[in-house]
Coordinates of C-alpha atoms in Angstrom, one line a residue:
X266 CA 0.0 0.0 0.0
X267 CA 2.8 2.4 0.9
X268 CA 4.6 1.6 -2.3
X269 CA 1.4 2.2 -4.3
X270 CA 0.9 5.6 -2.6
X271 CA 4.6 6.5 -3.3
X272 CA 4.2 5.7 -7.0
X273 CA 1.0 7.7 -7.2
X274 CA 2.5 10.7 -5.4
X275 CA 5.5 10.6 -7.8
X276 CA 3.1 10.5 -10.8
X277 CA 1.2 13.5 -9.5
X278 CA 4.4 15.5 -9.0
X279 CA 5.7 14.6 -12.5
X280 CA 2.4 15.6 -14.0
X281 CA 2.4 18.9 -12.2
X282 CA 5.9 19.6 -13.5
X283 CA 5.1 18.7 -17.1
X284 CA 1.7 20.3 -17.3
X285 CA 2.9 23.5 -18.9
X286 CA 4.4 21.5 -21.8
X287 CA 1.2 19.6 -22.6
X288 CA -0.5 21.5 -25.3
X289 CA -3.8 19.7 -24.8
X290 CA -4.0 20.4 -21.0
X291 CA -6.3 23.3 -20.2
X292 CA -5.1 25.7 -17.4
X293 CA -6.6 25.4 -14.0
X294 CA -9.4 27.9 -13.4
X295 CA -8.9 30.5 -10.6
X296 CA -11.4 32.4 -8.5
X297 CA -10.5 35.7 -10.2
X298 CA -10.4 35.7 -14.0
X299 CA -8.9 38.4 -16.2
X300 CA -10.5 38.3 -19.7
X301 CA -9.2 40.5 -22.5
X302 CA -10.9 40.8 -25.9
X303 CA -10.6 43.2 -28.8
X304 CA -13.6 45.1 -30.2
X305 CA -14.1 42.9 -33.2
X306 CA -15.5 39.3 -32.9
X307 CA -13.0 38.0 -35.4
X308 CA -10.1 39.5 -33.5
X309 CA -8.7 40.5 -36.9
X310 CA -7.8 44.0 -38.3
X311 CA -6.2 45.6 -41.2
X312 CA -2.8 47.3 -40.7
X313 CA -3.0 50.8 -39.3
X314 CA -6.4 50.1 -37.6
X315 CA -6.5 50.7 -33.8
X316 CA -8.3 48.0 -31.9
X317 CA -9.8 48.8 -28.5
X318 CA -9.3 46.0 -25.9
X319 CA -11.9 45.5 -23.1
X320 CA -10.4 44.1 -19.9
X321 CA -12.9 42.4 -17.7
X322 CA -12.2 41.1 -14.2
X323 CA -14.6 38.7 -12.6
X324 CA -14.6 37.1 -9.2
X325 CA -17.0 34.2 -8.5
X326 CA -18.8 35.2 -11.7
X327 CA -19.3 38.8 -10.6
X328 CA -17.7 41.9 -12.1
X329 CA -15.2 43.6 -9.8
X330 CA -15.2 47.3 -9.1
X331 CA -12.7 49.6 -7.3
X332 CA -9.7 47.6 -8.5
X333 CA -6.8 49.0 -10.6
X334 CA -5.7 47.0 -13.6
X335 CA -2.2 47.2 -15.0
X336 CA -1.8 46.7 -18.7
X337 CA 0.8 46.6 -21.5
X338 CA 0.2 46.6 -25.3
X339 CA 2.8 45.7 -27.9
X340 CA 3.7 43.1 -30.6
X341 CA 3.9 39.7 -29.1
X342 CA 7.2 38.8 -27.5
X343 CA 8.5 42.3 -28.2
X344 CA 8.8 45.4 -26.0
X345 CA 5.5 47.1 -25.0
X346 CA 4.7 50.3 -26.9
X347 CA 2.1 51.4 -24.4
X348 CA 1.5 50.6 -20.7
X349 CA -0.5 52.1 -17.9
X350 CA -3.1 51.6 -15.2
X351 CA -6.9 51.7 -15.6
X352 CA -9.7 51.7 -13.1
X353 CA -12.4 49.1 -13.4
X354 CA -15.9 50.3 -13.9
X355 CA -18.6 47.6 -13.7
X356 CA -15.8 45.2 -13.9
X357 CA -14.4 46.6 -17.1
X358 CA -11.8 48.9 -18.5
X359 CA -11.1 49.8 -22.1
X360 CA -7.6 50.4 -23.5
X361 CA -6.0 50.6 -26.9
X362 CA -5.1 53.2 -29.5
X363 CA -2.1 51.1 -30.7
X364 CA -1.7 49.7 -34.2
X365 CA 0.7 47.8 -36.4
X366 CA 1.9 48.8 -39.8
X367 CA 2.8 45.3 -40.9
X368 CA 1.0 41.9 -40.6
X369 CA 1.4 40.4 -37.2
X370 CA -0.1 40.1 -33.7
X371 CA -0.7 42.9 -31.2
X372 CA -0.9 41.6 -27.6
X373 CA -2.6 43.2 -24.6
X374 CA -1.6 41.8 -21.2
X375 CA -3.3 42.8 -18.0
X376 CA -3.0 42.0 -14.3
X377 CA -4.8 42.8 -11.0
X378 CA -3.9 42.2 -7.4
X379 CA -6.8 40.8 -5.3
X380 CA -6.3 39.9 -1.6
X381 CA -2.5 40.0 -2.1
X382 CA -2.5 37.7 -5.0
X383 CA -1.9 38.6 -8.7
X384 CA -4.1 37.4 -11.5
X385 CA -3.4 38.1 -15.2
X386 CA -4.7 37.5 -18.7
X387 CA -3.8 38.0 -22.3
X388 CA -5.8 39.2 -25.3
X389 CA -4.6 39.7 -28.9
X390 CA -5.5 41.3 -32.2
X391 CA -4.3 39.8 -35.5
X392 CA -3.3 42.2 -38.2
X393 CA -3.9 40.6 -41.6
X394 CA -2.5 37.3 -40.3
X395 CA -2.9 35.5 -43.7
X396 CA -0.3 37.9 -45.1
X397 CA 2.5 37.0 -42.6
X398 CA 5.4 35.4 -44.4
X399 CA 8.4 33.4 -43.2
X400 CA 11.2 35.5 -42.0
X401 CA 13.9 33.6 -43.9
X402 CA 14.3 31.3 -46.9
X403 CA 15.2 27.6 -46.7
X404 CA 18.8 26.7 -47.2
X405 CA 19.7 25.9 -50.8
X406 CA 20.4 22.3 -50.0
X407 CA 17.5 21.8 -47.6
X408 CA 15.8 19.0 -49.6
X409 CA 19.1 17.3 -50.4
X410 CA 20.1 17.3 -46.7
X411 CA 17.0 15.5 -45.7
X412 CA 17.0 13.1 -48.6
X413 CA 20.5 12.1 -47.6
X414 CA 19.4 11.6 -44.0
X415 CA 16.5 9.4 -45.2
X416 CA 18.9 7.4 -47.3
X417 CA 21.3 6.9 -44.4
X418 CA 18.4 5.8 -42.2
X419 CA 17.2 3.3 -44.8
X420 CA 20.5 1.5 -44.5
X421 CA 20.1 0.9 -40.8
X422 CA 18.2 -2.4 -39.9
X423 CA 15.0 -1.7 -38.1
X424 CA 15.5 -4.6 -35.6
X425 CA 12.0 -4.3 -34.3
X426 CA 11.3 -5.7 -30.8
X427 CA 7.6 -5.8 -30.0
X428 CA 6.4 -6.8 -26.5
X429 CA 2.8 -7.5 -25.7
X430 CA 1.5 -5.5 -22.7
X431 CA -1.3 -7.7 -21.3
X432 CA -2.3 -5.2 -18.6
X433 CA -3.0 -2.5 -21.3
X434 CA -4.8 -4.8 -23.8
X435 CA -8.6 -4.4 -24.0
X436 CA -11.4 -6.7 -25.4
X437 CA -10.9 -5.1 -28.8
X438 CA -7.2 -4.1 -28.9
X439 CA -3.8 -5.6 -28.5
X440 CA -1.3 -3.2 -27.0
X441 CA 2.4 -3.5 -27.4
X442 CA 5.6 -1.8 -26.3
X443 CA 7.7 -1.2 -29.5
X444 CA 11.5 -0.8 -29.6
X445 CA 13.1 0.0 -32.9
X446 CA 16.6 0.8 -34.2
X447 CA 16.8 4.3 -35.7
X448 CA 19.2 6.9 -37.0
X449 CA 22.6 7.0 -35.4
X450 CA 22.0 3.4 -34.0
X451 CA 19.8 5.0 -31.3
X452 CA 16.5 3.3 -30.3
X453 CA 13.0 4.5 -30.8
X454 CA 10.2 3.5 -28.4
X455 CA 6.5 3.7 -28.5
X456 CA 3.1 2.2 -27.7
X457 CA 1.4 0.3 -30.6
X458 CA -2.4 -0.5 -30.5
X459 CA -3.8 -3.0 -33.1
X460 CA -7.4 -4.0 -33.4
X461 CA -7.9 -7.7 -32.5
X462 CA -10.4 -8.3 -35.2
X463 CA -8.7 -9.8 -38.3
X464 CA -8.5 -7.5 -41.2
X465 CA -6.5 -4.7 -42.9
X466 CA -6.6 -1.2 -41.2
X467 CA -5.5 2.4 -41.8
X468 CA -2.8 3.7 -39.4
X469 CA -2.1 6.8 -37.3
X470 CA 1.2 7.9 -36.0
X471 CA 0.9 10.2 -32.9
X472 CA 4.1 12.3 -32.3
X473 CA 4.8 13.9 -28.9
X474 CA 4.8 17.4 -27.5
X475 CA 7.8 18.7 -25.7
X476 CA 9.0 17.1 -22.4
X477 CA 10.1 13.7 -21.1
X478 CA 7.3 11.4 -20.0
X479 CA 5.7 7.9 -20.4
X480 CA 3.0 7.1 -22.9
X481 CA -0.1 4.9 -22.9
X482 CA -0.9 4.7 -26.6
X483 CA -3.9 6.1 -28.4
X484 CA -6.5 3.5 -27.7
X485 CA -9.4 6.0 -28.3
X486 CA -8.5 6.4 -32.0
X487 CA -7.6 2.7 -32.3
X488 CA -11.1 1.8 -31.2
X489 CA -12.4 3.8 -34.2
X490 CA -10.9 1.1 -36.5
X491 CA -7.2 1.9 -37.0
X492 CA -3.7 1.0 -36.0
X493 CA -2.1 3.7 -33.8
X494 CA 1.5 4.2 -32.8
X495 CA 2.4 6.8 -30.2
X496 CA 6.1 7.4 -29.9
X497 CA 8.6 9.0 -27.6
X498 CA 11.6 10.8 -29.0
X499 CA 14.4 10.4 -26.4
X500 CA 15.6 6.9 -27.1
X501 CA 14.3 5.6 -23.8
X502 CA 11.5 3.1 -23.0
X503 CA 8.1 4.8 -22.6
X504 CA 6.8 2.4 -19.9
X505 CA 9.1 3.2 -16.9
X506 CA 8.0 4.7 -13.6
X507 CA 7.2 8.4 -13.7
X508 CA 10.1 9.4 -11.4
X509 CA 12.6 8.3 -14.0
X510 CA 11.3 10.8 -16.5
X511 CA 11.3 13.5 -13.9
X512 CA 14.9 12.9 -13.1
X513 CA 15.9 12.9 -16.8
X514 CA 14.0 16.1 -17.5
X515 CA 16.0 17.8 -14.7
X516 CA 19.3 16.2 -15.7
X517 CA 20.5 14.6 -18.9
X518 CA 17.5 15.7 -21.0
X519 CA 17.0 19.1 -19.6
X520 CA 16.8 21.7 -22.4
X521 CA 17.4 19.0 -25.0
X522 CA 16.1 21.3 -27.7
X523 CA 19.4 23.3 -27.5
X524 CA 21.8 20.3 -27.8
X525 CA 24.3 20.7 -30.6
X526 CA 22.2 23.5 -32.2
X527 CA 25.4 24.9 -33.8
X528 CA 25.8 21.8 -36.0
X529 CA 23.1 20.8 -38.5
X530 CA 24.4 17.2 -38.6
X531 CA 24.3 16.5 -34.9
X532 CA 21.5 18.8 -33.6
X533 CA 19.2 16.9 -31.3
X534 CA 16.2 17.1 -33.6
X535 CA 17.9 15.4 -36.5
X536 CA 17.6 12.1 -34.8
X537 CA 14.1 13.0 -33.8
X538 CA 12.9 13.9 -37.3
X539 CA 14.4 10.8 -38.8
X540 CA 13.0 8.7 -35.9
X541 CA 9.5 9.7 -37.1
X542 CA 10.4 8.3 -40.5
X543 CA 11.5 5.1 -38.8
X544 CA 8.2 4.9 -37.0
X545 CA 6.5 5.0 -40.4
X546 CA 8.8 2.2 -41.6
X547 CA 7.6 0.1 -38.8
X548 CA 3.9 0.9 -39.2
X549 CA 4.0 0.1 -42.9
X550 CA 5.7 -3.2 -42.2
X551 CA 2.8 -4.5 -40.1
X552 CA 0.7 -7.2 -41.7
X553 CA -2.5 -5.5 -40.4
X554 CA -1.7 -2.3 -42.2
X555 CA -3.8 -1.8 -45.4
X556 CA -0.9 -0.3 -47.3
X557 CA -2.5 3.0 -48.2
X558 CA -4.2 5.0 -45.5
X559 CA -1.7 6.6 -43.2
X560 CA -1.9 9.8 -41.1
X561 CA 0.2 11.7 -38.6
X562 CA -0.9 14.0 -35.8
X563 CA 0.6 15.9 -32.9
X564 CA 0.5 19.1 -30.8
X565 CA 3.2 21.7 -30.1
X566 CA 6.5 20.0 -30.7
X567 CA 4.3 17.2 -32.0
X568 CA 2.8 19.7 -34.4
X569 CA 6.2 20.5 -35.8
X570 CA 7.0 16.8 -36.1
X571 CA 3.8 16.2 -37.9
X572 CA 4.6 18.8 -40.5
X573 CA 8.2 17.7 -41.0
X574 CA 7.2 14.0 -41.2
X575 CA 4.4 14.6 -43.7
X576 CA 6.7 16.8 -45.8
X577 CA 9.5 14.2 -45.9
X578 CA 7.5 11.0 -46.4
X579 CA 5.1 10.5 -49.3
X580 CA 3.5 7.5 -47.5
X581 CA 1.6 10.0 -45.3
X582 CA -1.8 10.9 -46.8
X583 CA -3.3 13.2 -44.1
X584 CA -2.1 15.2 -41.2
X585 CA -3.7 16.9 -38.1
X586 CA -1.7 19.7 -36.5
X587 CA -2.2 21.6 -33.2
X588 CA -0.3 24.8 -32.3
X589 CA 3.0 23.7 -34.1
X590 CA 6.3 24.6 -32.5
X591 CA 9.6 25.3 -34.3
X592 CA 7.9 27.6 -36.7
X593 CA 9.8 30.6 -38.1
X594 CA 12.4 30.4 -35.4
X595 CA 14.4 33.2 -37.0
X596 CA 11.5 35.7 -36.5
X597 CA 13.5 37.2 -33.7
X598 CA 16.2 38.2 -36.1
X599 CA 13.6 40.3 -37.9
X600 CA 12.1 42.1 -35.0
X601 CA 9.1 39.8 -34.4
X602 CA 8.2 36.7 -32.4
X603 CA 9.8 33.4 -33.3
X604 CA 8.5 30.0 -32.5
X605 CA 9.2 27.6 -29.6
X606 CA 11.9 27.0 -28.3
X607 CA 12.7 30.7 -28.8
X608 CA 16.3 29.8 -29.5
X609 CA 17.1 33.3 -30.8
X610 CA 15.1 35.4 -28.3
X611 CA 18.3 37.0 -26.9
X612 CA 20.9 38.7 -29.1
X613 CA 23.8 36.7 -27.7
X614 CA 22.2 33.5 -28.9
X615 CA 22.2 34.5 -32.5
X616 CA 25.5 33.1 -33.6
X617 CA 25.9 32.3 -37.3
X618 CA 26.4 28.6 -36.8
X619 CA 23.2 28.3 -34.7
X620 CA 21.1 30.3 -37.1
X621 CA 22.3 28.4 -40.1
X622 CA 21.7 25.1 -38.5
X623 CA 18.3 26.0 -37.2
X624 CA 17.0 26.7 -40.7
X625 CA 17.2 23.0 -41.5
X626 CA 14.7 22.2 -38.8
X627 CA 12.3 25.2 -39.2
X628 CA 8.7 24.1 -39.9
X629 CA 8.3 27.0 -42.4
X630 CA 10.8 25.2 -44.7
X631 CA 8.9 21.8 -44.4
X632 CA 5.6 23.6 -44.9
X633 CA 6.6 24.6 -48.4
X634 CA 7.1 21.0 -49.3
X635 CA 3.7 19.7 -48.2
X636 CA 1.5 18.0 -50.8
X637 CA -1.2 16.4 -48.7
X638 CA -4.4 17.7 -47.1
X639 CA -4.1 18.8 -43.5
X640 CA -6.2 20.3 -40.7
X641 CA -4.7 22.8 -38.3
X642 CA -5.8 24.5 -35.1
X643 CA -4.5 27.1 -32.7
X644 CA -5.4 30.3 -30.8
X645 CA -4.4 33.9 -30.8
X646 CA -3.0 34.1 -27.3
X647 CA -0.5 31.2 -27.4
X648 CA 2.6 32.5 -25.5
X649 CA 4.6 29.3 -26.2
X650 CA 4.0 29.0 -29.9
X651 CA 3.2 32.6 -31.0
X652 CA 0.6 32.8 -33.7
X653 CA 2.9 35.1 -35.7
X654 CA 5.2 32.1 -36.1
X655 CA 2.4 29.6 -36.8
X656 CA 0.8 31.7 -39.5
X657 CA 4.2 32.2 -41.1
X658 CA 4.3 28.4 -41.6
X659 CA 0.6 28.0 -42.5
X660 CA 0.8 30.7 -45.2
X661 CA 3.7 28.9 -46.8
X662 CA 1.6 25.8 -47.4
X663 CA 0.2 25.4 -50.9
X664 CA -1.4 22.0 -50.3
X665 CA -5.1 21.7 -49.3
X666 CA -5.5 23.0 -45.8
X667 CA -8.2 23.8 -43.3
X668 CA -7.6 26.1 -40.3
X669 CA -9.8 25.8 -37.2
X670 CA -9.1 28.9 -35.0
X671 CA -10.1 28.9 -31.4
X672 CA -9.3 32.5 -30.7
X673 CA -9.0 32.6 -26.9
X674 CA -6.9 29.3 -26.5
X675 CA -3.4 29.6 -25.3
X676 CA -0.9 26.7 -25.4
X677 CA -3.6 24.1 -24.8
X678 CA -6.5 22.7 -26.7
X679 CA -10.2 22.8 -26.0
X680 CA -12.0 19.5 -26.2
X681 CA -13.8 20.8 -29.4
X682 CA -10.4 21.2 -31.1
X683 CA -9.4 17.6 -30.4
X684 CA -12.9 16.4 -31.5
X685 CA -12.6 18.4 -34.7
X686 CA -9.2 17.1 -35.7
X687 CA -9.8 13.5 -34.6
X688 CA -13.1 13.4 -36.4
X689 CA -11.5 14.8 -39.6
X690 CA -8.8 12.2 -39.5
X691 CA -11.2 9.4 -38.7
X692 CA -13.4 10.4 -41.7
X693 CA -10.5 10.5 -44.0
X694 CA -9.1 7.2 -42.9
X695 CA -12.2 5.1 -42.2
X696 CA -14.9 6.9 -44.1
X697 CA -17.0 7.2 -40.9

């Protein structure tokens, strides 16, 4: 009993530490809410217009009066161009009179102090977001670099080791722990779910958001009549006790997204991107796979991996993307927000080697190569993956695309977003 309690406590602590990295985890509600919205339902404006933001502060559902609200307004991730304090009247204050002369996002942040505790919120206005363009061009040898990487990977035996997990199996699904040999002779691990009923099935690869954690497999989508493989990216089994991942995230795998960034050949994400291709190699080798219907989906870091994998591998037919990271990472070099992991947010980080290397992993470069239909979803107040960066990638796509905007979502997804994308993928793959 004590051991079980210790394991549960450990899991709770790990979850609490990783929660900010889960793009599908909604924030915990508080007794005081600061809500900021611009004066247009679409939250979109043309350049040179001046939106007015309404700041509302609510406690227990009631508007607050007699409270001073502090606010700043400016392009997202950039220095504020206006700041001040406004008095709440009937729970509201109006601020604004700031514009943008180029396409992008203007952000209004506000905070109040109630009973000694600070509460804050973010609102945003998009200025012609469909005109935002990538801040840099792909390297001249971008396609050749990745074709060579794929060729190198193809010469490495897959050495698939598949272990049944009886405790995770259901009446309709067999669930396995998968261990594959991947690029650089590293191992790739994941959870495979296969319908028990004999037949041929479409397949879905689910790629992970940032962080270090275990995985359980996508049984919900598998129960809709498809094979699913949910992978980790760090070359470690995905079925260990939670405390192991917590230790790794604070030690050997802390800030992994910066490792070897100054060298395009050894940057951490090279193994990761090619590992996603190896996951597809495994899926397409399964006797239960129907040989045709294959999709990829993921959120945040997983959104980036979805775009990159779909661009690099013609076996993928559809893709579902939530708030993709690693978009337009060089935006900071051009006076605007760049995507997670914000590797160039500070001037001293912008060495030539790092900038040149990062371009080979920028989602805007992969977006240009996409040829398959995709569905995308994000919000206007994402502080982790700024919408400026995501629109830069989205606007570079010439393949069929559908964008489901949920304006007030930050770096998390509403249930409606997951339902929309999962239903879209399910319809494409199963016809239901």
